[in-house]
PDB file of C-alpha atoms in Angstrom:
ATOM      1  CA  UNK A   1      54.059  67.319  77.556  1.00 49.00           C
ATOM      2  CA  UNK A   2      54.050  67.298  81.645  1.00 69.00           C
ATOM      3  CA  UNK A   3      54.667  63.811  82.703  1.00 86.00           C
ATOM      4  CA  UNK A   4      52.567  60.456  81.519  1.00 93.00           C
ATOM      5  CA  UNK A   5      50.037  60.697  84.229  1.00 97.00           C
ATOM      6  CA  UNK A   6      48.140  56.898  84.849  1.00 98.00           C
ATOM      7  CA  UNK A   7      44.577  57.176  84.195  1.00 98.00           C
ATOM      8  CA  UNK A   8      41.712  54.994  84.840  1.00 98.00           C
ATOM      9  CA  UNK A   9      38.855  55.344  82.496  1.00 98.00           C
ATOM     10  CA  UNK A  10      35.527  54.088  84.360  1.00 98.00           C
ATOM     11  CA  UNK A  11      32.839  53.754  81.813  1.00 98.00           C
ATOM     12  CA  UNK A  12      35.408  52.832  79.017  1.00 98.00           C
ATOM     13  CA  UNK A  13      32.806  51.778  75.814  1.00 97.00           C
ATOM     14  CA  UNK A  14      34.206  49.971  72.482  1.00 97.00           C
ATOM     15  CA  UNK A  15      31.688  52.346  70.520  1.00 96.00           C
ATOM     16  CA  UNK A  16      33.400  54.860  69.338  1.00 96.00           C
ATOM     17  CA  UNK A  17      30.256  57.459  69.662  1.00 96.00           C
ATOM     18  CA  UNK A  18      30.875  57.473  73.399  1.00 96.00           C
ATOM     19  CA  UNK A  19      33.080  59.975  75.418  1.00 97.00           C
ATOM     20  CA  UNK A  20      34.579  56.815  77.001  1.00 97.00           C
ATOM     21  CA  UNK A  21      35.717  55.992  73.982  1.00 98.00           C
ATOM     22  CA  UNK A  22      36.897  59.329  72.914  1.00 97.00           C
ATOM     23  CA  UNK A  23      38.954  59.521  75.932  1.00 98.00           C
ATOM     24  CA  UNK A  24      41.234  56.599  76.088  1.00 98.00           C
ATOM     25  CA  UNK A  25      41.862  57.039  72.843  1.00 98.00           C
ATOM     26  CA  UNK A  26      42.972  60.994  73.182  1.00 97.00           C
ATOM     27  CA  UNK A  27      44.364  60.091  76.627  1.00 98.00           C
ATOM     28  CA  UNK A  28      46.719  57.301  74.446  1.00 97.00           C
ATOM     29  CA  UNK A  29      47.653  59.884  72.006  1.00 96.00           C
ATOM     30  CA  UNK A  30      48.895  62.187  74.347  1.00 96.00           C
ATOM     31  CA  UNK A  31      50.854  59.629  75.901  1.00 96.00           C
ATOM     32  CA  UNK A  32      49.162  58.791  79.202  1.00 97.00           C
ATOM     33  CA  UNK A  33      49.103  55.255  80.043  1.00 98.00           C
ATOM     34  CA  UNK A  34      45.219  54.119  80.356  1.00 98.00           C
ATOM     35  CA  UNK A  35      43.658  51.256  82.231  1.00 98.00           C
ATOM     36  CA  UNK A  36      39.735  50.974  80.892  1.00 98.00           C
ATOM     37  CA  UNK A  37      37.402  49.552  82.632  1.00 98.00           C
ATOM     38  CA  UNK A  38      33.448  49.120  81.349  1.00 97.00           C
ATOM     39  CA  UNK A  39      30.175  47.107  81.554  1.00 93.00           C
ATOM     40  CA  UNK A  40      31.653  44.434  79.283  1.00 92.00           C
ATOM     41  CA  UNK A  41      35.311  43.499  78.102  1.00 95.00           C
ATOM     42  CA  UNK A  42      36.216  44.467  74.453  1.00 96.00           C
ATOM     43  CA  UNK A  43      39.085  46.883  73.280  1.00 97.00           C
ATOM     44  CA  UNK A  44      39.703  50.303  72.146  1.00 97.00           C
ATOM     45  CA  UNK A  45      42.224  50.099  69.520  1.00 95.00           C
ATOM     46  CA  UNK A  46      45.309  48.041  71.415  1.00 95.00           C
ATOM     47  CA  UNK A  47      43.988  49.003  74.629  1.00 97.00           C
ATOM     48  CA  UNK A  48      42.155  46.275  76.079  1.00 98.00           C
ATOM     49  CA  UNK A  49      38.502  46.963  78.404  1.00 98.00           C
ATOM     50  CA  UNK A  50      38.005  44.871  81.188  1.00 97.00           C
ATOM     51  CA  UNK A  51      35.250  44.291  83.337  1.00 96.00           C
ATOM     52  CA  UNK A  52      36.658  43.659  86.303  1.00 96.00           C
ATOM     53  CA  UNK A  53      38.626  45.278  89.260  1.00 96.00           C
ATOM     54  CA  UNK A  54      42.291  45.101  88.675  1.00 96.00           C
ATOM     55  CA  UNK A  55      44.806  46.467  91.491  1.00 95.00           C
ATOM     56  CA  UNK A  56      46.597  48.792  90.173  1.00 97.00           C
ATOM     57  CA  UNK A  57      49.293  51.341  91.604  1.00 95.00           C
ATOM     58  CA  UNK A  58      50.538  54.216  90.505  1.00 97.00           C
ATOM     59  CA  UNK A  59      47.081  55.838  89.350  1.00 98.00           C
ATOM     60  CA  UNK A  60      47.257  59.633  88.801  1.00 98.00           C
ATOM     61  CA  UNK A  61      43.770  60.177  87.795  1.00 98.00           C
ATOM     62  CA  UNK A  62      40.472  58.013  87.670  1.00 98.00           C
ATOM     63  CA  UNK A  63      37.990  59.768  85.206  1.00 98.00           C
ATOM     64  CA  UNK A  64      34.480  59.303  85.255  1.00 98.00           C
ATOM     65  CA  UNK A  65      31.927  58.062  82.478  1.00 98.00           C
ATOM     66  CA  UNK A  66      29.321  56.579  84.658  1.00 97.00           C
ATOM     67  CA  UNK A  67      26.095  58.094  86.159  1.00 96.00           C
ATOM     68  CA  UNK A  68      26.263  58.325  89.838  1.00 97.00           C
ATOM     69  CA  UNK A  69      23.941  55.310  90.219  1.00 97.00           C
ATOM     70  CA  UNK A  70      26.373  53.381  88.105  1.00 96.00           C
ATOM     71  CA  UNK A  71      29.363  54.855  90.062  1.00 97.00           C
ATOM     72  CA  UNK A  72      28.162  53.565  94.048  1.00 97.00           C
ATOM     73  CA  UNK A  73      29.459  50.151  92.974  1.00 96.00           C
ATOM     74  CA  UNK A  74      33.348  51.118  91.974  1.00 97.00           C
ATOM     75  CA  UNK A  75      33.245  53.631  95.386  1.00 98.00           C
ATOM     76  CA  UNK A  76      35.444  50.850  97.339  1.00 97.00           C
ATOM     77  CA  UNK A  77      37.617  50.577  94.118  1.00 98.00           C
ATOM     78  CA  UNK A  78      38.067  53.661  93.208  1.00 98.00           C
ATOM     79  CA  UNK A  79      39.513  54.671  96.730  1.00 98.00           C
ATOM     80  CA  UNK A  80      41.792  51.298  96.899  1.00 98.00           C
ATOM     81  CA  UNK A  81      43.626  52.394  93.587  1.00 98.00           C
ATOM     82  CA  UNK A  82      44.832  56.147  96.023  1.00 97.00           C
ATOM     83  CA  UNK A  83      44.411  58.510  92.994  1.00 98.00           C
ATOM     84  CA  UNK A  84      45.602  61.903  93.097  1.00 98.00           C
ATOM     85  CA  UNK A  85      42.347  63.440  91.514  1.00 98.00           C
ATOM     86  CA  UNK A  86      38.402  62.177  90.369  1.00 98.00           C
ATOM     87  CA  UNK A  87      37.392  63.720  87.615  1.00 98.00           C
ATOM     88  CA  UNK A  88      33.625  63.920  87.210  1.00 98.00           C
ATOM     89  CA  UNK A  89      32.691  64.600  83.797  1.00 98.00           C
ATOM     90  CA  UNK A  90      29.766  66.417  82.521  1.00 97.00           C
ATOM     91  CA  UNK A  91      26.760  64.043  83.723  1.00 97.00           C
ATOM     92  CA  UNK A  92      28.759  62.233  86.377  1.00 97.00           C
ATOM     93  CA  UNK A  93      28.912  64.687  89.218  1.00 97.00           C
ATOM     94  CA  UNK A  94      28.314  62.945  92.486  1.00 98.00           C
ATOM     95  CA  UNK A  95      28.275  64.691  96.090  1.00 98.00           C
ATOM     96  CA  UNK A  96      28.386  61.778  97.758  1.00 98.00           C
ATOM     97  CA  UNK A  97      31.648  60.302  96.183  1.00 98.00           C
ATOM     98  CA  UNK A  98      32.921  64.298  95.742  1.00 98.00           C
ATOM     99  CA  UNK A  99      33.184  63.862  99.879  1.00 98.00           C
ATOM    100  CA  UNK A 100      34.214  60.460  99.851  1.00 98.00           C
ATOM    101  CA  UNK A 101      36.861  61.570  97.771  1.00 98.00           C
ATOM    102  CA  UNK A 102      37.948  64.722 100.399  1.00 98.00           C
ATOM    103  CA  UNK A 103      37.726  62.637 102.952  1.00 98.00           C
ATOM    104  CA  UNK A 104      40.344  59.897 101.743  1.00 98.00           C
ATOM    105  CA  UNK A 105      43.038  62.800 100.560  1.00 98.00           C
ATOM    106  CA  UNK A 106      41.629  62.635  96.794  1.00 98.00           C
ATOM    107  CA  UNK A 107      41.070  65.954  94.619  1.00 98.00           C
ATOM    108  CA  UNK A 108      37.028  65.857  93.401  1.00 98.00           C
ATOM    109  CA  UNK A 109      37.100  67.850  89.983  1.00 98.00           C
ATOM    110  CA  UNK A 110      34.482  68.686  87.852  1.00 97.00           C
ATOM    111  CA  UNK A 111      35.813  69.065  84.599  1.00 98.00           C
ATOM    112  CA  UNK A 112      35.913  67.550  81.056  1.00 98.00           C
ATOM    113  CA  UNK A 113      38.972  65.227  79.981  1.00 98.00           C
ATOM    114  CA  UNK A 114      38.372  66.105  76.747  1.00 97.00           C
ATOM    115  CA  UNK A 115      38.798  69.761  77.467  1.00 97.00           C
ATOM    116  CA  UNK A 116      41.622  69.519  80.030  1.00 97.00           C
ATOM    117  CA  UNK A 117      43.665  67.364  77.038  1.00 96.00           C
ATOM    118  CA  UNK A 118      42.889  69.767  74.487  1.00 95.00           C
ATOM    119  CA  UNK A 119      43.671  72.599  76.478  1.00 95.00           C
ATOM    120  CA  UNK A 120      46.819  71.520  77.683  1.00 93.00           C
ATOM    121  CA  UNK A 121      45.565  71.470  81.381  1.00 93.00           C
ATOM    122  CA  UNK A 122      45.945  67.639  81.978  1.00 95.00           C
TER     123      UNK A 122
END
């Protein structure tokens, strides 16, 4: 494995029928050190979900599991914490933050987690 990259999981969800869920929990078992963050506090396994804003440093990646309407609120946020890359999963794509992104030195990609871990492309 390439190095643990730090990933923030935006749209993190205890149930485990969501991709939220399904990626902390495959981003954990491939070693990457997750902060979640969703609508309500709660816990995936040992990783806890909080609700708020933490400041973080360090973040390699914040991946997306909100709708675009859901995501103009975390814009601030998600540019304090300097990640290398935004993923936008399937559903989440967002022009607005995609430039937003450019524009503060952050790589927009459109992509799956899910894929990128399976694939080895992470």
């Amino acid at each position: 494995m390439d190095t643990p990259k730090h990933t923030v999981v935006l749209g993190a969800s205890p149930n485990p029928e969501r991709y939220g869920y399904l990626a902390v929990t495959r981003l954990r078992a491939h070693g990457h050190p997750v902060t979640a963050i969703g609508k309500r506090a709660g816990s995936i396994g040992d990783t806890p979900i909080t609700d708020e804003h933490p400041a973080l440093s360090g973040v390699d990646t914040v991946t997306l599991y909100l709708n675009p309407l859901n995501q103009v609120q975390y814009y601030d946020y998600i540019l304090s914490l300097h990640p290398k890359r935004i993923i936008f999963n399937p559903g989440t794509e967002n022009p607005e933050l995609e430039t937003l992104a450019r524009e503060n030195g952050i790589i927009p990609q459109q992509a799956c987690t899910l894929v990128l871990l399976s694939t080895g492309q992470f």
